[in-house]
CSV table of C-alpha atoms and ligand atoms in Angstrom, one decimal:
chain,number,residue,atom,x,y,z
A,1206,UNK,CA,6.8,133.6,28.3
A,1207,UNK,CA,6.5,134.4,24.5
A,1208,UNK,CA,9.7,135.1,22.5
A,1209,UNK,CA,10.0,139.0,22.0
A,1210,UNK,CA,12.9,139.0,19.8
A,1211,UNK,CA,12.0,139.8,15.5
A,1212,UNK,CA,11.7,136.5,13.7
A,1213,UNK,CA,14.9,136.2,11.0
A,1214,UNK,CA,14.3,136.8,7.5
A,1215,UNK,CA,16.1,135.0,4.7
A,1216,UNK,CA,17.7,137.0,2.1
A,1217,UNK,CA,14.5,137.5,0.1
A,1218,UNK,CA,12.5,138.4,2.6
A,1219,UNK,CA,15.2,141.1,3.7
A,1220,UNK,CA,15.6,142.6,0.4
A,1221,UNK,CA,11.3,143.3,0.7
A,1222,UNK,CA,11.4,144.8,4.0
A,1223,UNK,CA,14.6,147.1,3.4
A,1224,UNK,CA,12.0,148.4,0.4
A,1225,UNK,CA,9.3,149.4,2.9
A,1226,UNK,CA,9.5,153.0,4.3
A,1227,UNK,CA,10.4,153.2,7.7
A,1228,UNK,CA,7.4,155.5,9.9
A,1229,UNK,CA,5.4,154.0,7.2
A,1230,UNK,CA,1.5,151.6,7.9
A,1231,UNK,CA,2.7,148.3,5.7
A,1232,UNK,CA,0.3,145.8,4.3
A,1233,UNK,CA,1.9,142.6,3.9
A,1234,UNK,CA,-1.1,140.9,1.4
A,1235,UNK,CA,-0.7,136.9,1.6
A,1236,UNK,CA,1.2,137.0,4.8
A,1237,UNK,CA,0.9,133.3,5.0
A,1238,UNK,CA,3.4,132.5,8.2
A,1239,UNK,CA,3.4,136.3,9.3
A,1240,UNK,CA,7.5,136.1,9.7
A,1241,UNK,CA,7.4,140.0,7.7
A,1242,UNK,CA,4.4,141.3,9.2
A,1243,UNK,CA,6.6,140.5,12.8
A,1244,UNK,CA,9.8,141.5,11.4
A,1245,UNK,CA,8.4,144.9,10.0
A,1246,UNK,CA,6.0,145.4,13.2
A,1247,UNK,CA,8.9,144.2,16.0
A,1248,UNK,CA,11.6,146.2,14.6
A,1249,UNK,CA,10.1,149.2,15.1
A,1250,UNK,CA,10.8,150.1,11.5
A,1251,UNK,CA,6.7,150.1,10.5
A,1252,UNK,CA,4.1,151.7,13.2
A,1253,UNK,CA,1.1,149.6,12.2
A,1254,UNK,CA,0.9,146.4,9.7
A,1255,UNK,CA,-2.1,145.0,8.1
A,1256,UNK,CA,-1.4,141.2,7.6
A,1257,UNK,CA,-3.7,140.0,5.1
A,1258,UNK,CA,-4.6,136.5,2.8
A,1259,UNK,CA,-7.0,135.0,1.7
A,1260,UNK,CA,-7.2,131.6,3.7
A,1261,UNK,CA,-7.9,131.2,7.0
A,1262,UNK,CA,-5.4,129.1,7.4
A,1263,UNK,CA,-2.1,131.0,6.9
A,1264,UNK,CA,-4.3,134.3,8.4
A,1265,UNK,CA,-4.4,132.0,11.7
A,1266,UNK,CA,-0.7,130.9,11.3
A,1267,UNK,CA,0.3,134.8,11.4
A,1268,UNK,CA,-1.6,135.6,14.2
A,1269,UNK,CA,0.3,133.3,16.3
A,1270,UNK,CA,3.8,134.2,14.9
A,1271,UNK,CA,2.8,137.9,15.1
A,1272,UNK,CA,1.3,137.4,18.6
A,1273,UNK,CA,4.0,139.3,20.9
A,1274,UNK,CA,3.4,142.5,18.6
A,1275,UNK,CA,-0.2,142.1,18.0
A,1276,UNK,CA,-0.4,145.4,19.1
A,1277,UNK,CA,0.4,147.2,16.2
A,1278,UNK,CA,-0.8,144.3,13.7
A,1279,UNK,CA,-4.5,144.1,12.2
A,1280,UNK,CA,-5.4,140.8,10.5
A,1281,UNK,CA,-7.5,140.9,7.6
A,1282,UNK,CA,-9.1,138.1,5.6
A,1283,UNK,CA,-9.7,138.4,1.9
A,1284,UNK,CA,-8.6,138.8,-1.6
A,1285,UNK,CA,-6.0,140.7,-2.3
A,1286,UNK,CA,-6.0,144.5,-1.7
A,1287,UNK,CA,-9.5,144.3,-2.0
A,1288,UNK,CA,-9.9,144.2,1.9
A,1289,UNK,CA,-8.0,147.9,1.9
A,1290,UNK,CA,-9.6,151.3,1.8
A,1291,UNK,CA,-7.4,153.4,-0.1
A,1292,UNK,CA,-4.5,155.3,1.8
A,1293,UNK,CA,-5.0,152.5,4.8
A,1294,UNK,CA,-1.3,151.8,4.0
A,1295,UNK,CA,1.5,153.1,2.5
A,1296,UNK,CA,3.9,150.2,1.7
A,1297,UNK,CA,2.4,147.6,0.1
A,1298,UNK,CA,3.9,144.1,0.0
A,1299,UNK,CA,2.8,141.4,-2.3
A,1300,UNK,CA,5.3,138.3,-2.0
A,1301,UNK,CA,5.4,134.7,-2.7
A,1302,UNK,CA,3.0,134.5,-5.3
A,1303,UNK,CA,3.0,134.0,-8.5
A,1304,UNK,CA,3.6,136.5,-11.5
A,1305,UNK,CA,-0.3,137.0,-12.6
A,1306,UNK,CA,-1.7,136.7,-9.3
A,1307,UNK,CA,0.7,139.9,-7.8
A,1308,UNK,CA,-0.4,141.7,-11.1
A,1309,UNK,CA,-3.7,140.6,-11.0
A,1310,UNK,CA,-4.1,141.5,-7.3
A,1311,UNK,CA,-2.7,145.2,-8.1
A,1312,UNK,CA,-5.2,145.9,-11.4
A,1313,UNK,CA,-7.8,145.0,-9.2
A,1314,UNK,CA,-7.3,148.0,-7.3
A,1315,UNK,CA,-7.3,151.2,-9.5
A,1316,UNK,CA,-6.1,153.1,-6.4
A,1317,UNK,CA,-3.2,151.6,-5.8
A,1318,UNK,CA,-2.3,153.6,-9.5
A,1319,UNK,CA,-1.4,156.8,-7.5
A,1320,UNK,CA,2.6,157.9,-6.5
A,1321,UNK,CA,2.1,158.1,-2.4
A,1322,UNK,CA,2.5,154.0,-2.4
A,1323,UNK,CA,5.2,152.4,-2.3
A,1324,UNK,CA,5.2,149.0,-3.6
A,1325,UNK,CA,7.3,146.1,-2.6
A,1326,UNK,CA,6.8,143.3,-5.3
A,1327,UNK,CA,8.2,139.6,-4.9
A,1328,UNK,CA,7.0,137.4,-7.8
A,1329,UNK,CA,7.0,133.3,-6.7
A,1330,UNK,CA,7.9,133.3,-10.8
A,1331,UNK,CA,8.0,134.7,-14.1
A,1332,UNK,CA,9.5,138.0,-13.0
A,1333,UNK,CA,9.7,138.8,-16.5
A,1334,UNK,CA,5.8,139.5,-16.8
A,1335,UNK,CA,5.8,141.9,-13.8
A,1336,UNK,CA,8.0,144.1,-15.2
A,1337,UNK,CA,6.8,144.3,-18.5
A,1338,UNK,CA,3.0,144.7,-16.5
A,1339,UNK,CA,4.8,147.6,-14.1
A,1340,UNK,CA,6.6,149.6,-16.9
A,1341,UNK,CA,2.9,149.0,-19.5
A,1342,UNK,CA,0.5,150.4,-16.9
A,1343,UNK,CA,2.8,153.1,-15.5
A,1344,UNK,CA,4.8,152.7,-12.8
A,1345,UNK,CA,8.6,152.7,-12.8
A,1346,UNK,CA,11.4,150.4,-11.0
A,1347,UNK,CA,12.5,152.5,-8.1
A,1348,UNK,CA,14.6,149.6,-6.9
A,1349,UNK,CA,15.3,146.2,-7.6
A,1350,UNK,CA,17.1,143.6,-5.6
A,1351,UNK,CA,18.1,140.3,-6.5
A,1352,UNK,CA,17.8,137.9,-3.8
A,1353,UNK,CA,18.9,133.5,-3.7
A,1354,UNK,CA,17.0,131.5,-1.1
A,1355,UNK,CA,15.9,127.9,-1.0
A,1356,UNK,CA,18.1,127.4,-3.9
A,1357,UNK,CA,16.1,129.6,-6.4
A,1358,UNK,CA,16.6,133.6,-7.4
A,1359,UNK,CA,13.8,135.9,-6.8
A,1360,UNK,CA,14.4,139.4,-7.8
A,1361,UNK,CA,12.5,142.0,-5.2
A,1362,UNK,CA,11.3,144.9,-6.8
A,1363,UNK,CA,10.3,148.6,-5.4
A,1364,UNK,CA,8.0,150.1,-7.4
A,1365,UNK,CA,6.1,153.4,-8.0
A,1366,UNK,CA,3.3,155.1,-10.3
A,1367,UNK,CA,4.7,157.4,-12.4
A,1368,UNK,CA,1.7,157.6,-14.9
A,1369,UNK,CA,4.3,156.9,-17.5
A,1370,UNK,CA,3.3,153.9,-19.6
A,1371,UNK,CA,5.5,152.6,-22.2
A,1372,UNK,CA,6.5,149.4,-23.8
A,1373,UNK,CA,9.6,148.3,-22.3
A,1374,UNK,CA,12.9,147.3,-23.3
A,1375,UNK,CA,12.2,143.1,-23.7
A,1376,UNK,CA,16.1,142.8,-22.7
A,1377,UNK,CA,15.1,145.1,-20.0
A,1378,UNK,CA,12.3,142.6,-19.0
A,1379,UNK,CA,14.5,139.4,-19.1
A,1380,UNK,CA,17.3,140.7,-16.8
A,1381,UNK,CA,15.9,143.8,-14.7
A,1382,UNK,CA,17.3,146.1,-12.8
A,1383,UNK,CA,19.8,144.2,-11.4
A,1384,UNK,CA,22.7,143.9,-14.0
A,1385,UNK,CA,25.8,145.2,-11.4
A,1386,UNK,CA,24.4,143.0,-8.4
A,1387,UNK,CA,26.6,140.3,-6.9
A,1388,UNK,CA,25.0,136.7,-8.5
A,1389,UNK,CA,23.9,138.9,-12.0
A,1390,UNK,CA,25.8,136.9,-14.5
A,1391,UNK,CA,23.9,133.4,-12.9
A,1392,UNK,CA,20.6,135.4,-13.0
A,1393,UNK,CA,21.1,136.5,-16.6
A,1394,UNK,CA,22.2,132.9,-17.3
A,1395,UNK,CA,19.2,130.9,-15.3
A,1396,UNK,CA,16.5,133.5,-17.2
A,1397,UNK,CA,18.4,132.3,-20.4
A,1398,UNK,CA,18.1,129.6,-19.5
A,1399,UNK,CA,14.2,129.3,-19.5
A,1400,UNK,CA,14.0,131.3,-22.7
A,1401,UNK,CA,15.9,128.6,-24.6
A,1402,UNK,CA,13.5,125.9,-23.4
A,1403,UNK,CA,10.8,128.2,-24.0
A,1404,UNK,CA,12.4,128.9,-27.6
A,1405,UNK,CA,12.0,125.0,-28.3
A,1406,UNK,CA,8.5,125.2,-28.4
A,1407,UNK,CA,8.3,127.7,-30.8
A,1408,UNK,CA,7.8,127.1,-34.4
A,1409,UNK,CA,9.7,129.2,-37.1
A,1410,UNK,CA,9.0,132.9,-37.1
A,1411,UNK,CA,9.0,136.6,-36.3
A,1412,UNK,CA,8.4,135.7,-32.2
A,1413,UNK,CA,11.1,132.8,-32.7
A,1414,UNK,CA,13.9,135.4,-34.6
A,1415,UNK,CA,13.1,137.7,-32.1
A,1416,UNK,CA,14.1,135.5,-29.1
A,1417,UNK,CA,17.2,134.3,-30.5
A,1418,UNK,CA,18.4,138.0,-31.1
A,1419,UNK,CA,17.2,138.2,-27.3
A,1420,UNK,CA,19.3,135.2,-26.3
A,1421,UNK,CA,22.5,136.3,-27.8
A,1422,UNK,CA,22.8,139.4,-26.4
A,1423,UNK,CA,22.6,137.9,-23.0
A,1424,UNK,CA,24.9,135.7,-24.0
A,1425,UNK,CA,27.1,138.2,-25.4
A,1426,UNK,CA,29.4,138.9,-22.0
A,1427,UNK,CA,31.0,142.1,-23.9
A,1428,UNK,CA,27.1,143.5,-23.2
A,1429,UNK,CA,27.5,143.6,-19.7
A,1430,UNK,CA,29.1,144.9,-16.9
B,1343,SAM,C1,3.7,131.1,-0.7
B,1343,SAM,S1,2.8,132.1,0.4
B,1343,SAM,C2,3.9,133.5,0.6
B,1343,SAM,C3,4.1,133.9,2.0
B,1343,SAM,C4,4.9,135.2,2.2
B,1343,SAM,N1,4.3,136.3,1.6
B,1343,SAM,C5,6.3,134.9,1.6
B,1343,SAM,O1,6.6,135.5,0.6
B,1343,SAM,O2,7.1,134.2,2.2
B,1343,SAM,C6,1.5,132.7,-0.5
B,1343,SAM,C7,0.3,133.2,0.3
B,1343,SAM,O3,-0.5,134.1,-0.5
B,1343,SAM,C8,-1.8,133.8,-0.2
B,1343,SAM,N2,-2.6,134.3,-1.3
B,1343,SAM,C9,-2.7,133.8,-2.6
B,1343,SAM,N3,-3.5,134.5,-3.3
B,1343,SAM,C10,-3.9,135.6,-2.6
B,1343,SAM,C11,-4.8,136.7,-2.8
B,1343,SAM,N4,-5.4,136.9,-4.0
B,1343,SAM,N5,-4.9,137.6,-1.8
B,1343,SAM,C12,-4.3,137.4,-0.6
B,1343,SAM,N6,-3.5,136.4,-0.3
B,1343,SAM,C13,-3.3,135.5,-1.3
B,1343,SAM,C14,-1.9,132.4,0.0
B,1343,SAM,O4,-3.0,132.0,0.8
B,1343,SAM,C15,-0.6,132.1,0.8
B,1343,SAM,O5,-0.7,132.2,2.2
């Protein structure tokens, strides 16, 4: 007999399904092992999921986790959200890939532009670049979690088109949402971390000055809360 009960999510994985709307049809794009689209369609919490990537492989590896709620899971091969009619689903999850792909994914699909989605991001790296990319074409933070598993930090982001581009705050970029979250200060320091090797490789000028001014202030502990 199969095993009915919803497979456990690490702490990353949590963080992106307590972002997706409960009563809400979820698409969980590069599903890979399925463990969300299970979680999300097992718990009751989403009617319908659409598990979706773009290799056979993983698309047959979530079928068999998802296989005791297959009822109210579709499985959908294909790139990105381009295997979606718009309004299919509401929540959209991208996780576990990295930064350009998830923003590459989302350009690709001017529809996804529009306020009624609600879209749970979870960058593989360079978390830095998706924010910048949300807050430059228009949609704002509506949530951000910062989550540690396997020994790295992801940060899970909720976001929603506002229409409302801007250039963002580059500190803002660097450190997110997620300044009076337990594990912050080691966040902060790990992204600092990066920028300082990233700031070796730079020869003298305006981009260099700027990141130092960058790296003191999150340095500077009076800065934060
Ligand atoms: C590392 S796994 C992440 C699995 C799961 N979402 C998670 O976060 O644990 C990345 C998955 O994304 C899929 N993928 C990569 N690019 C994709 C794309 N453009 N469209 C759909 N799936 C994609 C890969 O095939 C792989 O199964």
């Amino acid at each position: 007999m199969q095993q009915r009960r919803p497979p456990q999510l690490d702490a990353r994985l949590g963080a992106a399904a307590a972002f997706v709307r409960p009563g809400h049809t979820a698409a969980d794009i590069g599903c890979d092992h399925g463990k969300l689209s299970a979680f999300l369609a097992a718990s009751g919490r989403c009617p319908r999921v659409l598990a979706c990537d773009v290799r056979p492989a993983p698309l047959a590896k979530a079928q068999k986790t998802c296989a005791p709620w297959a009822e109210r899971i579709e499985f959908r091969l294909g790139d990105g959200l381009s295997i979606l009619a718009p309004g299919e689903a509401d929540d959209i999850i991208i996780a576990g890939m990295g930064a350009q792909t998830v923003t590459d994914i989302l350009a690709a699909a001017p529809w996804v532009f529009d306020a009624r989605y609600n879209l749970v991001l979870v960058p593989a790296t360079r978390h830095t670049h998706v924010r910048r990319w949300l807050a430059q074409n228009g949609f704002e933070m509506a949530g951000e979690t910062l989550a540690r598993a396997a020994g790295r930090w992801y940060a899970v982001m909720n976001a929603r088109y506002s229409g409302r581009r801007r250039e963002p705050d580059p500190l803002w970029c660097l450190t997110g949402a997620v300044q009076s979250q337990p594990g912050a200060a080691e966040y902060r320091a790990w992204q600092c971390w990066k920028m300082k090797k990233y700031r070796r490789g730079l020869a003298p000028g305006p981009e260099a000055e700027a990141l130092d001014r960058l790296i003191q202030q999150m340095e500077d502990d009076t800065l934060w809360p």
